[in-house]
Coordinates of C-alpha atoms and ligand atoms in Angstrom, one line a residue:
L126 CA -12.9 19.5 -62.4
T127 CA -10.4 18.4 -59.6
Q128 CA -7.5 18.8 -62.1
A129 CA -8.7 22.2 -63.2
T130 CA -9.1 23.3 -59.6
L131 CA -5.6 22.2 -58.7
D132 CA -4.2 23.9 -61.9
N133 CA -6.0 27.1 -60.9
I134 CA -4.7 27.0 -57.4
A135 CA -1.1 26.5 -58.7
A136 CA -1.6 29.5 -60.9
S137 CA -3.3 31.9 -58.5
D138 CA -1.9 31.1 -55.0
G139 CA 1.3 32.9 -55.4
D140 CA -0.8 36.2 -55.3
V141 CA -3.2 35.4 -52.5
Q142 CA -1.3 32.7 -50.5
A143 CA -4.5 31.0 -49.2
F144 CA -3.2 27.5 -49.2
L145 CA -0.8 26.0 -46.6
G146 CA -0.7 22.8 -48.7
T147 CA -2.4 21.0 -51.5
N148 CA -3.0 17.2 -51.7
G149 CA -3.3 16.8 -55.5
P150 CA -2.5 13.0 -55.8
E151 CA -5.0 12.0 -53.1
A152 CA -7.7 14.3 -54.5
L153 CA -7.3 13.1 -58.1
Q154 CA -7.4 9.5 -56.9
Q155 CA -10.6 10.1 -54.9
A156 CA -12.2 11.9 -58.0
Q157 CA -11.3 9.0 -60.2
E158 CA -12.8 6.5 -57.7
L159 CA -16.0 8.6 -57.6
D160 CA -16.1 8.6 -61.5
E161 CA -15.8 4.9 -61.5
K162 CA -18.5 4.4 -58.9
G163 CA -20.7 6.9 -60.7
D164 CA -22.6 7.9 -57.5
F165 CA -23.4 11.6 -57.8
S166 CA -26.6 11.6 -55.8
N167 CA -25.3 14.1 -53.2
P168 CA -25.0 17.6 -54.7
L169 CA -21.4 17.9 -53.2
A170 CA -20.2 14.7 -55.0
G171 CA -17.1 15.4 -57.0
I172 CA -17.0 19.1 -56.0
P173 CA -13.6 20.3 -54.8
M174 CA -13.3 22.1 -51.5
G175 CA -10.7 23.3 -48.9
L176 CA -10.3 22.9 -45.2
K177 CA -9.1 25.3 -42.5
D178 CA -5.8 23.9 -41.2
N179 CA -7.1 23.3 -37.7
L180 CA -9.3 20.4 -39.0
S181 CA -7.7 17.0 -38.6
T182 CA -7.0 15.2 -41.8
K183 CA -5.6 11.7 -41.5
G184 CA -2.1 11.3 -42.8
L185 CA -2.1 14.9 -44.1
E186 CA 0.0 17.6 -42.3
T187 CA -2.3 19.7 -40.1
S188 CA -0.4 22.4 -38.1
G189 CA -3.1 25.0 -37.1
A190 CA -0.6 27.4 -38.7
S191 CA 1.6 26.9 -35.7
K192 CA 5.2 26.0 -35.5
I193 CA 4.6 23.8 -32.6
L194 CA 2.8 21.4 -34.9
A195 CA 5.2 21.6 -37.8
G196 CA 5.2 18.2 -39.6
F197 CA 2.3 16.8 -37.5
K198 CA 0.1 14.2 -39.3
P199 CA -3.1 13.4 -37.5
V200 CA -4.1 9.8 -37.2
Y201 CA -7.8 10.4 -37.8
D202 CA -10.1 12.6 -39.8
A203 CA -12.4 15.2 -38.1
T204 CA -16.1 14.2 -38.1
V205 CA -16.9 16.9 -40.6
V206 CA -14.2 15.7 -42.9
Q207 CA -15.5 12.1 -42.7
K208 CA -19.0 13.4 -43.4
L209 CA -18.0 15.4 -46.5
Q210 CA -16.0 12.5 -47.8
A211 CA -19.1 10.2 -47.4
A212 CA -20.9 12.8 -49.5
G213 CA -18.3 12.5 -52.2
A214 CA -16.7 15.9 -51.6
I215 CA -13.1 16.2 -52.8
S216 CA -10.7 18.0 -50.4
V217 CA -7.9 19.7 -52.4
G218 CA -5.9 21.3 -49.6
K219 CA -5.5 23.0 -46.2
L220 CA -6.0 26.7 -45.7
N221 CA -4.1 29.3 -43.9
M222 CA -5.3 30.8 -40.6
D223 CA -4.1 32.7 -37.6
E224 CA -2.1 30.4 -35.3
F225 CA -4.6 28.1 -33.5
A226 CA -7.4 30.4 -34.7
M227 CA -6.2 33.3 -32.5
G228 CA -6.6 36.5 -34.4
G229 CA -8.6 38.5 -36.8
S230 CA -6.3 39.0 -39.9
T231 CA -4.6 35.7 -40.5
E232 CA -1.3 37.7 -39.9
N233 CA -0.7 35.4 -36.8
S234 CA 0.0 32.5 -39.0
A235 CA 3.6 31.2 -38.3
Y236 CA 3.9 30.4 -42.1
Q237 CA 2.6 33.1 -44.6
K238 CA 0.5 36.1 -45.1
T239 CA -2.8 35.6 -47.0
T240 CA -4.2 38.6 -48.8
N241 CA -7.8 39.8 -49.2
A242 CA -9.3 38.6 -52.5
W243 CA -10.4 42.0 -53.6
D244 CA -7.3 44.0 -52.7
H245 CA -3.9 42.4 -52.2
T246 CA -2.7 45.1 -49.8
K247 CA -5.5 44.4 -47.4
V248 CA -6.0 41.6 -44.8
P249 CA -8.4 38.8 -45.5
G250 CA -9.8 38.9 -42.1
G251 CA -9.4 36.0 -39.8
S252 CA -8.8 33.6 -38.3
S253 CA -10.3 31.7 -41.2
G254 CA -8.6 34.1 -43.8
G255 CA -7.3 31.4 -46.1
S256 CA -10.8 29.8 -46.3
A257 CA -12.5 33.2 -47.1
T258 CA -9.9 34.3 -49.6
A259 CA -9.7 31.0 -51.5
V260 CA -13.5 31.0 -52.0
A261 CA -13.8 34.7 -52.9
A262 CA -10.8 34.5 -55.3
G263 CA -12.5 31.7 -57.1
Q264 CA -9.9 29.0 -56.2
I265 CA -12.5 26.7 -54.7
P266 CA -16.3 26.8 -54.6
Y267 CA -16.5 26.3 -50.7
A268 CA -14.4 25.9 -47.6
L269 CA -14.8 25.0 -44.0
G270 CA -13.7 27.4 -41.3
S271 CA -14.1 27.6 -37.5
D272 CA -15.6 30.5 -35.5
T273 CA -14.9 31.0 -31.8
G274 CA -15.5 34.8 -31.7
G275 CA -16.2 35.7 -35.3
S276 CA -13.5 33.8 -37.4
I277 CA -16.0 32.6 -40.2
R278 CA -18.2 35.7 -40.3
Q279 CA -15.6 38.4 -40.2
P280 CA -13.4 37.0 -43.0
A281 CA -16.6 36.2 -45.0
A282 CA -17.5 39.9 -44.5
F283 CA -14.0 41.2 -45.5
N284 CA -14.2 39.0 -48.7
G285 CA -17.8 39.7 -49.8
I286 CA -19.0 36.0 -49.4
V287 CA -21.4 34.0 -47.2
G288 CA -20.2 32.6 -44.0
L289 CA -22.2 30.8 -41.3
K290 CA -21.4 30.0 -37.6
P291 CA -24.0 27.3 -36.8
T292 CA -25.7 27.0 -33.4
Y293 CA -23.3 25.7 -30.8
G294 CA -23.9 21.9 -30.8
R295 CA -25.2 21.7 -34.4
V296 CA -21.9 20.5 -35.9
S297 CA -19.5 18.0 -34.3
R298 CA -16.2 19.6 -33.0
F299 CA -14.5 16.2 -32.9
G300 CA -11.2 16.6 -34.8
L301 CA -11.3 20.4 -34.6
F302 CA -8.2 21.7 -32.7
A303 CA -9.7 23.1 -29.6
M304 CA -9.4 26.8 -29.0
A305 CA -12.1 27.6 -26.5
S306 CA -14.4 24.5 -26.3
S307 CA -17.5 26.4 -25.2
L308 CA -17.4 28.8 -28.1
D309 CA -15.9 26.9 -31.0
Q310 CA -18.1 25.9 -34.0
I311 CA -17.2 24.7 -37.5
G312 CA -19.1 26.2 -40.4
P313 CA -19.2 26.7 -44.2
L314 CA -17.8 29.6 -46.3
T315 CA -19.5 29.8 -49.7
R316 CA -20.3 32.2 -52.6
T317 CA -24.1 31.7 -52.3
V318 CA -26.6 31.0 -49.6
K319 CA -27.8 27.9 -51.3
D320 CA -24.2 26.4 -51.4
N321 CA -24.0 27.3 -47.7
A322 CA -27.2 25.4 -46.9
L323 CA -26.0 22.3 -48.9
V324 CA -22.7 22.2 -47.0
L325 CA -24.5 22.5 -43.7
N326 CA -26.8 19.7 -44.7
A327 CA -23.8 17.5 -45.1
I328 CA -21.8 18.4 -41.9
A329 CA -24.7 18.9 -39.3
G330 CA -25.9 16.4 -36.8
F331 CA -25.3 14.5 -33.6
D332 CA -22.0 12.8 -33.1
K333 CA -21.2 10.6 -30.1
M334 CA -17.5 11.7 -30.3
D335 CA -18.5 15.2 -29.3
S336 CA -20.3 15.3 -25.9
T337 CA -21.6 18.8 -26.7
S338 CA -23.2 18.0 -30.1
V339 CA -26.9 18.0 -29.8
E340 CA -29.4 15.4 -30.7
S341 CA -31.6 17.8 -32.5
E342 CA -33.4 17.0 -35.8
V343 CA -31.5 18.2 -38.8
P344 CA -33.8 19.7 -41.3
D345 CA -33.1 20.1 -45.1
F346 CA -31.6 23.6 -44.8
T347 CA -32.4 24.3 -48.5
A348 CA -36.2 23.6 -48.0
R349 CA -37.2 27.2 -47.3
L350 CA -35.1 29.0 -49.8
G351 CA -37.2 31.0 -52.2
Q352 CA -40.0 31.6 -49.8
G353 CA -39.1 35.3 -49.2
I354 CA -39.4 37.2 -46.0
K355 CA -42.9 38.7 -46.1
G356 CA -44.1 39.0 -42.5
M357 CA -40.8 38.1 -40.9
R358 CA -40.0 40.1 -37.7
I359 CA -36.5 41.7 -37.7
A360 CA -34.8 43.4 -34.8
V361 CA -32.0 45.9 -35.2
P362 CA -29.9 46.5 -32.1
K363 CA -29.1 50.1 -31.6
E364 CA -25.8 49.1 -29.8
Y365 CA -24.6 47.6 -33.1
F366 CA -24.4 51.1 -34.6
E367 CA -22.7 52.9 -31.8
E368 CA -19.0 53.8 -31.0
G369 CA -16.4 52.2 -33.2
I370 CA -18.5 51.7 -36.2
D371 CA -17.2 53.3 -39.4
P372 CA -20.0 55.7 -40.4
K373 CA -19.8 54.5 -44.1
V374 CA -20.2 50.8 -43.0
A375 CA -23.1 51.8 -40.8
Q376 CA -24.7 53.7 -43.7
Q377 CA -24.2 50.7 -46.1
V378 CA -25.7 48.2 -43.5
K379 CA -28.6 50.6 -42.9
S380 CA -29.5 50.7 -46.6
A381 CA -29.3 46.8 -46.6
I382 CA -31.9 46.7 -43.8
E383 CA -34.0 49.1 -45.7
Q384 CA -34.1 46.5 -48.5
L385 CA -35.3 43.8 -46.0
R386 CA -38.2 46.2 -45.2
E387 CA -39.0 46.7 -48.9
L388 CA -39.0 42.9 -49.3
G389 CA -41.9 42.7 -46.7
A390 CA -40.2 42.2 -43.3
T391 CA -41.2 44.3 -40.3
V392 CA -38.0 46.0 -38.9
D393 CA -37.8 47.5 -35.4
E394 CA -35.0 49.0 -33.3
V395 CA -34.2 47.0 -30.2
S396 CA -31.6 47.1 -27.4
L397 CA -29.0 44.5 -26.4
P398 CA -27.7 46.5 -23.4
H399 CA -24.8 44.2 -22.4
T400 CA -23.2 44.2 -25.9
R401 CA -20.4 46.6 -24.7
Y402 CA -19.2 43.9 -22.1
G403 CA -18.9 41.2 -24.7
V404 CA -15.3 41.7 -25.7
A405 CA -14.1 41.8 -22.1
A406 CA -16.0 38.7 -21.1
Y407 CA -14.9 36.9 -24.2
Y408 CA -11.2 37.6 -23.7
I409 CA -11.3 36.1 -20.3
I410 CA -13.5 33.0 -21.0
M411 CA -11.7 32.3 -24.4
S412 CA -8.2 32.6 -23.0
S413 CA -9.0 30.6 -20.0
E414 CA -10.3 27.7 -22.0
A415 CA -7.4 28.1 -24.6
S416 CA -4.8 28.1 -21.9
S417 CA -6.1 24.8 -20.7
N418 CA -6.6 23.2 -24.1
L419 CA -3.1 24.2 -25.2
Q420 CA -1.5 22.4 -22.3
R421 CA -1.3 19.3 -24.6
Y422 CA 1.4 20.9 -26.7
D423 CA 4.2 19.8 -24.5
G424 CA 6.9 18.8 -26.9
I425 CA 6.3 15.1 -26.2
R426 CA 3.0 14.2 -27.6
Y427 CA 2.9 16.1 -31.0
G428 CA 5.0 17.9 -33.6
F429 CA 7.9 20.1 -32.7
R430 CA 10.4 19.6 -29.9
S431 CA 13.1 22.1 -29.1
P432 CA 16.4 20.5 -30.2
D433 CA 18.3 22.2 -27.2
A434 CA 16.2 20.7 -24.3
K435 CA 18.4 18.9 -21.7
S436 CA 15.8 18.1 -19.0
L437 CA 12.1 17.5 -18.8
E438 CA 11.4 21.1 -17.7
D439 CA 13.5 22.2 -20.5
V440 CA 11.5 20.2 -23.0
Y441 CA 8.3 22.0 -21.8
V442 CA 9.7 25.5 -21.5
K443 CA 11.9 25.6 -24.6
T444 CA 9.4 23.8 -26.8
R445 CA 6.6 26.1 -25.8
S446 CA 8.8 29.2 -26.0
E447 CA 10.1 28.5 -29.4
G448 CA 6.9 26.8 -30.8
F449 CA 4.2 29.3 -29.9
G450 CA 3.8 32.7 -31.5
D451 CA 3.4 36.0 -29.4
E452 CA -0.5 36.1 -29.6
V453 CA -0.8 32.5 -28.4
K454 CA 1.6 33.2 -25.5
R455 CA -0.4 36.4 -24.6
R456 CA -3.6 34.3 -24.4
I457 CA -2.0 31.5 -22.4
M458 CA -0.7 34.0 -19.9
L459 CA -4.1 35.9 -19.7
G460 CA -6.0 32.7 -19.3
T461 CA -3.8 31.0 -16.8
F462 CA -4.0 34.2 -14.7
S463 CA -7.8 34.4 -14.9
L464 CA -8.1 30.7 -13.7
S465 CA -5.6 31.2 -10.9
A466 CA -6.8 30.9 -7.3
G467 CA -6.4 34.6 -6.4
A468 CA -8.0 35.9 -9.7
Y469 CA -10.8 33.3 -10.4
D470 CA -13.6 35.0 -8.6
A471 CA -12.9 38.5 -10.0
F472 CA -12.2 37.5 -13.5
F473 CA -13.3 34.1 -14.7
K474 CA -16.5 33.9 -12.6
K475 CA -17.4 37.5 -13.3
A476 CA -17.0 36.9 -17.0
A477 CA -19.2 33.8 -16.8
Q478 CA -21.9 35.9 -15.1
V479 CA -21.7 38.6 -17.8
R480 CA -22.0 35.9 -20.4
T481 CA -25.5 35.0 -18.8
L482 CA -26.6 38.6 -19.0
I483 CA -25.7 38.6 -22.7
V484 CA -27.7 35.3 -23.2
E485 CA -30.7 36.9 -21.5
D486 CA -30.5 40.1 -23.7
F487 CA -30.8 37.8 -26.7
N488 CA -33.6 35.7 -25.2
K489 CA -35.7 38.8 -24.6
V490 CA -35.5 40.0 -28.1
F491 CA -36.2 36.6 -29.5
N492 CA -39.5 36.5 -27.7
D493 CA -40.8 39.0 -30.2
Y494 CA -38.6 38.6 -33.2
D495 CA -37.5 36.0 -35.7
L496 CA -34.0 37.5 -36.5
I497 CA -31.5 40.1 -35.4
V498 CA -29.5 41.9 -38.0
G499 CA -26.6 44.4 -38.0
P500 CA -23.1 44.8 -39.3
T501 CA -20.7 41.9 -39.1
A502 CA -17.7 43.9 -38.5
P503 CA -17.2 47.7 -37.6
T504 CA -14.9 48.3 -40.7
T505 CA -14.0 46.9 -44.0
A506 CA -10.7 45.1 -44.5
Y507 CA -7.7 47.1 -43.3
G508 CA -4.2 47.2 -44.7
L509 CA -1.8 44.3 -44.0
G510 CA 0.5 45.2 -41.1
E511 CA -1.8 48.1 -40.0
E512 CA -3.3 46.7 -36.8
I513 CA -1.1 43.6 -35.9
N514 CA 0.9 45.5 -33.4
D515 CA -2.1 46.8 -31.6
P516 CA -3.9 43.8 -30.0
K517 CA -6.5 45.9 -28.2
A518 CA -7.7 47.5 -31.5
M519 CA -7.8 43.9 -33.0
Y520 CA -9.9 42.7 -30.0
L521 CA -12.5 45.4 -30.3
A522 CA -13.0 44.7 -34.0
D523 CA -15.0 41.5 -32.9
A524 CA -17.5 43.4 -30.7
L525 CA -20.4 42.5 -33.0
T526 CA -19.6 38.8 -33.6
I527 CA -18.5 37.8 -30.1
P528 CA -21.8 38.0 -28.3
V529 CA -23.2 35.4 -30.8
N530 CA -20.6 32.8 -29.7
L531 CA -21.1 33.7 -26.0
A532 CA -24.9 32.9 -26.5
G533 CA -24.3 29.9 -28.7
L534 CA -26.5 31.2 -31.4
P535 CA -26.3 30.8 -35.3
G536 CA -25.0 33.8 -37.2
L537 CA -24.4 34.3 -40.9
S538 CA -22.6 37.1 -42.8
I539 CA -23.6 38.1 -46.3
N540 CA -22.4 40.8 -48.6
A541 CA -24.2 44.0 -48.3
G542 CA -22.4 46.0 -50.9
F543 CA -19.1 47.9 -51.0
V544 CA -17.5 50.9 -49.4
D545 CA -14.5 52.4 -51.3
G546 CA -14.2 49.1 -53.3
L547 CA -14.2 46.8 -50.3
P548 CA -17.0 44.4 -49.3
V549 CA -19.2 45.1 -46.2
G550 CA -21.0 42.3 -44.3
L551 CA -24.5 42.1 -43.1
Q552 CA -24.9 39.9 -40.1
L553 CA -28.1 37.8 -39.5
I554 CA -28.4 36.2 -36.1
G555 CA -31.1 33.5 -35.4
K556 CA -32.7 31.6 -32.6
P557 CA -30.9 28.4 -31.5
F558 CA -31.2 25.7 -34.1
D559 CA -33.1 28.0 -36.5
E560 CA -30.3 28.2 -39.2
A561 CA -33.3 27.6 -41.7
T562 CA -34.8 31.1 -41.1
I563 CA -31.4 32.7 -41.4
Y564 CA -31.0 31.2 -44.9
Q565 CA -34.5 32.0 -46.0
A566 CA -33.9 35.7 -45.2
A567 CA -30.4 35.8 -46.5
Q568 CA -31.4 34.3 -49.8
A569 CA -34.3 36.7 -50.2
F570 CA -31.7 39.5 -49.8
E571 CA -29.2 38.0 -52.1
Ligands
LIG1005 N1 -10.7 37.3 -33.7 C1 -11.1 36.6 -32.6 C2 -10.0 36.1 -31.7 O1 -8.9 36.6 -32.0 C3 -12.0 35.4 -33.0 C4 -11.1 34.2 -33.3 C5 -12.0 33.0 -33.7 O2 -13.2 33.1 -33.9 N2 -11.3 31.9 -33.8 O3 -10.1 35.5 -30.7

């Protein structure tokens, strides 16, 4: 199976360019060791998979799709990688992404452009675009991605697959390149809901190496699959169908919600009044945290160093000027500004207050409902090159996924049909640590 997967990737990746690199020899050796041991008790044992390139893999190049980490080989495995290995999973390679997970189309990769699996002239979404395309194109059965403002759910939606951002704290972030530490979560991209639950089973749980991972009981996420959704209370926020949503996408998602009603759920319209402030608050909080996290790339500790540097100051300035792409620089500047003494109260503090209002919006709805549903993204996949020069348009495209990160909630995207031949995503948002209810409902819909 591992050999066939590697052959398939070699034959298909020229078209979709999802992989930054494969590790055939190591993967085949692991598969052989597993065969010899004969322990296939975990359902993931012997099954090939891929990892977003911001997950540390010991001895295997991990660049976060940035030039500043060209050639960097981590000295340890991320906790999720260790856990999957312990389950017998076989990692076959590293997947393309927006540089340091900043973007929504994977076009910010310093290395290559990945295409959508359904239409090679369209973007795969992002930042986990390589992960989504590789799964949707049939190169691998599942992949891990990371989601700070929508980077698992939106590419899953654009490629018609299942993508989950777990509750903040559910999965250890140890070994994930930090973008915005209060928002980042790792999660699975799969073709089915059951596969997704199986992967979450393997990666979830407390980790003493991540101080924000939570000591909460990890249920078997497959346990409630097949139980249907009779009597489930579902809320549909009216704000998720307002300005900026493509009418055809809205229509497709509304008919998906109608199906949930037919399956026995009660469905009511609700309001999340602070939704419209989510993008603005996110871009301040995320860029502030990112500007701080990215200070470590100084030309001394990791990867690339500018060959022309003549002094210490030169090493910092030249390395960072040459090593980071435009979008990363834009965020470092925005974040450094928001945290500066003169701007902190008006920007960072205000954004943190808005974040609390968004959390309270969700809390109120979850007093009466089990799930919130709506579109994952306001449009289907757009053309490669179409939006990359308009950062504001790109930022607004995350309006429906960002609030979920700000509130730390679990959110899943599942395919809800097609508009003009391109997949549309339905987003299911759950209460904290209630991924099981999301899976139960998503599988009934599947
Ligand atoms: N597209 C969003 C951004 O550019 C989300 C990225 C992410 O979730 N990593 O920040």
